[in-house]
PDB file of C-alpha atoms in Angstrom:
ATOM      1  CA  MET A  28      38.692  13.577  -3.247  1.00 40.00           C
ATOM      2  CA  ALA A  29      36.993  11.991   0.199  1.00 40.00           C
ATOM      3  CA  GLY A  30      33.227  11.968  -0.146  1.00 42.00           C
ATOM      4  CA  SER A  31      33.290  12.605  -3.860  1.00 42.00           C
ATOM      5  CA  ALA A  32      31.488   9.569  -6.267  1.00 44.00           C
ATOM      6  CA  GLY A  33      33.011   9.217  -9.595  1.00 44.00           C
ATOM      7  CA  PRO A  34      31.608   9.137 -12.651  1.00 46.00           C
ATOM      8  CA  GLY A  35      29.235   6.192 -12.537  1.00 48.00           C
ATOM      9  CA  ARG A  36      29.446   6.177  -9.080  1.00 49.00           C
ATOM     10  CA  ARG A  37      27.013   6.950  -5.951  1.00 47.00           C
ATOM     11  CA  SER A  38      28.005   9.122  -2.917  1.00 45.00           C
ATOM     12  CA  ALA A  39      26.141   7.868   0.199  1.00 43.00           C
ATOM     13  CA  ARG A  40      24.685  11.399  -0.009  1.00 49.00           C
ATOM     14  CA  GLN A  41      22.635  10.464  -3.115  1.00 51.00           C
ATOM     15  CA  LEU A  42      19.285   8.865  -2.323  1.00 57.00           C
ATOM     16  CA  ALA A  43      18.662   7.757  -5.927  1.00 57.00           C
ATOM     17  CA  PRO A  44      20.702   7.102  -9.040  1.00 66.00           C
ATOM     18  CA  ALA A  45      20.332   9.820 -11.852  1.00 81.00           C
ATOM     19  CA  LEU A  46      18.113   8.531 -14.825  1.00 91.00           C
ATOM     20  CA  ASP A  47      19.509   9.391 -17.991  1.00 93.00           C
ATOM     21  CA  ASP A  48      17.710  10.249 -21.131  1.00 94.00           C
ATOM     22  CA  ILE A  49      16.962   6.968 -21.796  1.00 94.00           C
ATOM     23  CA  ASP A  50      16.387   5.581 -18.766  1.00 94.00           C
ATOM     24  CA  GLN A  51      13.380   8.307 -18.681  1.00 93.00           C
ATOM     25  CA  ARG A  52      12.012   7.104 -21.495  1.00 95.00           C
ATOM     26  CA  ILE A  53      12.067   3.751 -20.903  1.00 95.00           C
ATOM     27  CA  VAL A  54      10.179   4.740 -17.400  1.00 93.00           C
ATOM     28  CA  ALA A  55       7.152   6.650 -19.319  1.00 92.00           C
ATOM     29  CA  GLU A  56       6.801   4.071 -21.902  1.00 93.00           C
ATOM     30  CA  LEU A  57       6.399   1.268 -18.950  1.00 93.00           C
ATOM     31  CA  SER A  58       4.489   3.254 -16.683  1.00 88.00           C
ATOM     32  CA  GLN A  59       1.583   3.951 -20.038  1.00 87.00           C
ATOM     33  CA  ASP A  60       1.852   0.071 -21.095  1.00 90.00           C
ATOM     34  CA  GLY A  61       3.348  -2.142 -18.392  1.00 90.00           C
ATOM     35  CA  ARG A  62       3.048  -5.051 -20.818  1.00 92.00           C
ATOM     36  CA  LEU A  63       5.436  -3.764 -23.435  1.00 93.00           C
ATOM     37  CA  SER A  64       7.709  -6.181 -24.606  1.00 95.00           C
ATOM     38  CA  ILE A  65      11.399  -6.138 -24.392  1.00 95.00           C
ATOM     39  CA  ARG A  66      11.194  -5.637 -28.625  1.00 96.00           C
ATOM     40  CA  THR A  67       8.429  -3.525 -28.386  1.00 96.00           C
ATOM     41  CA  LEU A  68      10.554  -1.001 -26.129  1.00 96.00           C
ATOM     42  CA  ALA A  69      13.710  -1.398 -27.720  1.00 96.00           C
ATOM     43  CA  GLU A  70      12.100  -0.517 -30.944  1.00 96.00           C
ATOM     44  CA  ARG A  71      10.480   2.320 -29.435  1.00 96.00           C
ATOM     45  CA  LEU A  72      13.932   3.805 -27.871  1.00 96.00           C
ATOM     46  CA  ASN A  73      15.802   2.531 -31.063  1.00 96.00           C
ATOM     47  CA  ILE A  74      18.247   1.152 -28.776  1.00 96.00           C
ATOM     48  CA  SER A  75      19.108  -2.947 -29.189  1.00 96.00           C
ATOM     49  CA  ARG A  76      17.614  -5.477 -27.697  1.00 96.00           C
ATOM     50  CA  ALA A  77      20.336  -6.433 -25.009  1.00 97.00           C
ATOM     51  CA  ASN A  78      20.655  -2.433 -24.184  1.00 96.00           C
ATOM     52  CA  ALA A  79      16.866  -2.899 -23.274  1.00 96.00           C
ATOM     53  CA  TYR A  80      17.213  -5.966 -21.346  1.00 96.00           C
ATOM     54  CA  SER A  81      20.021  -4.325 -19.012  1.00 96.00           C
ATOM     55  CA  ARG A  82      18.428  -1.368 -18.101  1.00 95.00           C
ATOM     56  CA  LEU A  83      15.299  -2.706 -17.370  1.00 95.00           C
ATOM     57  CA  ASP A  84      17.346  -5.230 -15.292  1.00 95.00           C
ATOM     58  CA  ARG A  85      19.324  -2.187 -13.423  1.00 94.00           C
ATOM     59  CA  LEU A  86      16.114  -0.371 -13.064  1.00 94.00           C
ATOM     60  CA  VAL A  87      14.574  -3.082 -11.772  1.00 94.00           C
ATOM     61  CA  ARG A  88      17.291  -4.129  -9.423  1.00 94.00           C
ATOM     62  CA  ASP A  89      18.222  -0.887  -7.655  1.00 92.00           C
ATOM     63  CA  LYS A  90      14.469  -1.083  -7.198  1.00 91.00           C
ATOM     64  CA  ILE A  91      13.142   2.429  -9.368  1.00 92.00           C
ATOM     65  CA  ILE A  92      10.801   0.244 -10.916  1.00 92.00           C
ATOM     66  CA  ARG A  93       9.418  -1.998  -8.431  1.00 91.00           C
ATOM     67  CA  GLY A  94       7.194  -3.855  -9.964  1.00 89.00           C
ATOM     68  CA  PHE A  95       4.151  -4.807 -12.751  1.00 87.00           C
ATOM     69  CA  SER A  96       0.703  -4.846 -12.363  1.00 82.00           C
ATOM     70  CA  ALA A  97      -2.361  -4.618 -13.568  1.00 82.00           C
ATOM     71  CA  ARG A  98      -4.883  -1.388 -13.068  1.00 82.00           C
ATOM     72  CA  LEU A  99      -8.416  -2.305 -12.785  1.00 84.00           C
ATOM     73  CA  ASP A 100     -11.484  -1.031 -12.923  1.00 86.00           C
ATOM     74  CA  PRO A 101     -12.852  -0.658  -8.517  1.00 89.00           C
ATOM     75  CA  ALA A 102     -16.425  -0.788  -9.039  1.00 88.00           C
ATOM     76  CA  LYS A 103     -16.274  -3.521 -11.974  1.00 89.00           C
ATOM     77  CA  VAL A 104     -14.472  -6.007  -9.409  1.00 92.00           C
ATOM     78  CA  GLY A 105     -16.794  -5.726  -6.986  1.00 93.00           C
ATOM     79  CA  LEU A 106     -15.591  -2.754  -5.012  1.00 94.00           C
ATOM     80  CA  SER A 107     -17.941  -0.048  -5.594  1.00 94.00           C
ATOM     81  CA  ILE A 108     -17.371   2.648  -2.900  1.00 96.00           C
ATOM     82  CA  SER A 109     -14.456   4.677  -2.651  1.00 96.00           C
ATOM     83  CA  ALA A 110     -13.248   6.535  -0.122  1.00 97.00           C
ATOM     84  CA  TYR A 111     -10.105   8.677   1.474  1.00 98.00           C
ATOM     85  CA  LEU A 112      -9.910   8.056   5.373  1.00 98.00           C
ATOM     86  CA  THR A 113      -8.246  10.441   7.700  1.00 98.00           C
ATOM     87  CA  LEU A 114      -6.628   9.677  11.318  1.00 98.00           C
ATOM     88  CA  THR A 115      -5.834  11.235  13.790  1.00 97.00           C
ATOM     89  CA  VAL A 116      -3.417   9.389  16.350  1.00 97.00           C
ATOM     90  CA  GLU A 117      -1.990   9.325  19.548  1.00 96.00           C
ATOM     91  CA  GLN A 118       1.630  10.325  18.586  1.00 90.00           C
ATOM     92  CA  ASN A 119       3.905   7.230  20.044  1.00 93.00           C
ATOM     93  CA  SER A 120       1.135   4.782  18.720  1.00 94.00           C
ATOM     94  CA  TRP A 121       2.402   5.283  14.679  1.00 94.00           C
ATOM     95  CA  ARG A 122       3.796   2.066  14.391  1.00 95.00           C
ATOM     96  CA  GLU A 123       1.219   0.075  15.860  1.00 96.00           C
ATOM     97  CA  VAL A 124      -1.018   2.164  13.549  1.00 97.00           C
ATOM     98  CA  ARG A 125       1.008   1.579  10.549  1.00 97.00           C
ATOM     99  CA  ASP A 126       1.195  -2.492  11.143  1.00 97.00           C
ATOM    100  CA  ARG A 127      -2.459  -2.722  11.915  1.00 97.00           C
ATOM    101  CA  LEU A 128      -3.229  -0.354   8.755  1.00 97.00           C
ATOM    102  CA  ARG A 129      -0.960  -2.575   6.496  1.00 97.00           C
ATOM    103  CA  ARG A 130      -2.914  -5.737   7.354  1.00 97.00           C
ATOM    104  CA  LEU A 131      -6.152  -4.292   6.350  1.00 97.00           C
ATOM    105  CA  PRO A 132      -7.026  -5.681   2.758  1.00 96.00           C
ATOM    106  CA  ALA A 133      -9.655  -2.817   2.254  1.00 97.00           C
ATOM    107  CA  ILE A 134      -6.859   0.077   2.295  1.00 97.00           C
ATOM    108  CA  HIS A 135      -5.230   0.194  -0.769  1.00 94.00           C
ATOM    109  CA  HIS A 136      -2.732   2.815   0.179  1.00 95.00           C
ATOM    110  CA  PHE A 137      -1.820   5.028   3.253  1.00 97.00           C
ATOM    111  CA  ALA A 138       0.358   7.529   4.318  1.00 97.00           C
ATOM    112  CA  PHE A 139       1.547   9.372   7.673  1.00 97.00           C
ATOM    113  CA  THR A 140       1.436  12.926   7.274  1.00 96.00           C
ATOM    114  CA  GLY A 141       2.046  16.312   8.863  1.00 94.00           C
ATOM    115  CA  GLY A 142      -0.883  18.961   9.848  1.00 93.00           C
ATOM    116  CA  GLU A 143      -4.457  18.407  10.564  1.00 95.00           C
ATOM    117  CA  PHE A 144      -4.542  14.769  10.418  1.00 97.00           C
ATOM    118  CA  ASP A 145      -1.607  12.162  10.795  1.00 97.00           C
ATOM    119  CA  VAL A 146      -2.796   9.906   8.136  1.00 98.00           C
ATOM    120  CA  ILE A 147      -4.716   9.488   5.298  1.00 98.00           C
ATOM    121  CA  ALA A 148      -6.287   6.191   3.633  1.00 98.00           C
ATOM    122  CA  LEU A 149      -7.617   5.295   0.675  1.00 97.00           C
ATOM    123  CA  VAL A 150      -9.956   2.371   0.715  1.00 97.00           C
ATOM    124  CA  ARG A 151     -12.124   0.452  -0.967  1.00 97.00           C
ATOM    125  CA  VAL A 152     -15.204  -1.638  -0.378  1.00 97.00           C
ATOM    126  CA  PRO A 153     -18.444  -3.052  -1.888  1.00 97.00           C
ATOM    127  CA  ASP A 154     -20.784  -1.148  -0.099  1.00 97.00           C
ATOM    128  CA  GLN A 155     -21.382   0.942   2.329  1.00 97.00           C
ATOM    129  CA  THR A 156     -21.805  -1.496   5.295  1.00 98.00           C
ATOM    130  CA  SER A 157     -18.449  -2.871   4.662  1.00 98.00           C
ATOM    131  CA  LEU A 158     -17.102   0.729   4.985  1.00 98.00           C
ATOM    132  CA  ARG A 159     -19.039   0.815   8.175  1.00 98.00           C
ATOM    133  CA  HIS A 160     -17.254  -1.991   9.624  1.00 98.00           C
ATOM    134  CA  LEU A 161     -14.134  -0.411   8.260  1.00 98.00           C
ATOM    135  CA  VAL A 162     -14.693   2.731   9.804  1.00 98.00           C
ATOM    136  CA  PHE A 163     -16.562   1.570  13.559  1.00 97.00           C
ATOM    137  CA  ASP A 164     -14.955  -1.601  14.093  1.00 97.00           C
ATOM    138  CA  GLU A 165     -11.903  -1.984  12.764  1.00 97.00           C
ATOM    139  CA  LEU A 166     -10.188   1.264  12.726  1.00 97.00           C
ATOM    140  CA  HIS A 167     -11.567   2.440  15.848  1.00 96.00           C
ATOM    141  CA  SER A 168     -10.640  -0.960  17.243  1.00 96.00           C
ATOM    142  CA  ILE A 169      -6.807   0.180  16.989  1.00 97.00           C
ATOM    143  CA  PRO A 170      -5.046   0.952  20.089  1.00 95.00           C
ATOM    144  CA  GLY A 171      -4.069   5.164  19.838  1.00 96.00           C
ATOM    145  CA  VAL A 172      -6.780   6.034  16.628  1.00 97.00           C
ATOM    146  CA  ARG A 173      -8.139   9.018  18.284  1.00 97.00           C
ATOM    147  CA  SER A 174     -10.443   9.835  15.219  1.00 97.00           C
ATOM    148  CA  THR A 175     -11.220   9.499  11.631  1.00 97.00           C
ATOM    149  CA  HIS A 176     -13.628  11.601   8.828  1.00 97.00           C
ATOM    150  CA  THR A 177     -14.398   9.856   5.681  1.00 98.00           C
ATOM    151  CA  LEU A 178     -14.530  11.720   2.620  1.00 97.00           C
ATOM    152  CA  LEU A 179     -16.314   9.799   0.064  1.00 97.00           C
ATOM    153  CA  ILE A 180     -15.446   9.802  -3.732  1.00 95.00           C
ATOM    154  CA  PHE A 181     -17.837  10.258  -6.524  1.00 94.00           C
ATOM    155  CA  ASP A 182     -15.753  10.182  -9.188  1.00 89.00           C
ATOM    156  CA  GLU A 183     -11.774   9.827  -9.908  1.00 86.00           C
ATOM    157  CA  TRP A 184      -8.996  10.180 -12.750  1.00 81.00           C
ATOM    158  CA  PRO A 185      -7.956   8.365 -14.201  1.00 73.00           C
ATOM    159  CA  ASP A 186     -11.388   5.832 -13.357  1.00 60.00           C
ATOM    160  CA  ASP A 187      -8.599   2.809 -13.513  1.00 58.00           C
ATOM    161  CA  VAL A 188      -6.495   3.379 -10.582  1.00 59.00           C
ATOM    162  CA  LEU A 189      -7.021  -0.156  -8.927  1.00 59.00           C
ATOM    163  CA  SER A 190      -3.639  -1.844  -8.439  1.00 56.00           C
ATOM    164  CA  GLY A 191      -4.141  -5.134  -8.664  1.00 49.00           C
ATOM    165  CA  GLY A 192       0.251  -6.431  -7.809  1.00 45.00           C
TER     166      GLY A 192
END
């Protein structure tokens, strides 16, 4: 039948490959400890090392697993101020705003949103002076940024959420 996918094949409309139980368990194990050896992973899942290798390789190749990194304590690496910044931007400027935000090392994550504001960004900086510089000098100099709002983070969970990779 045209347009349908047979067993093991993805249709053009399917966004991601289906994960079977073993794939889901691999993802869960590696989410808890990305440093697991293939041997340990295979033992925990009761599968062969060859099966674990091939499945992990496929999960990486299909970009289900996009990489491996260390989770760091922001304050212990000198980033003691964390905040969410919301931005309101002119509608036709989102591409330039996106490109400029990508180049700011203090921004650890950002997303375009619908609703009251257009962008939300997680920022981590060493001190209040750096936060002020980021907001007033960096963000407000981006063409198309109309306004910002700063939400300081006092505590967060998990507390080791800074991706080092």
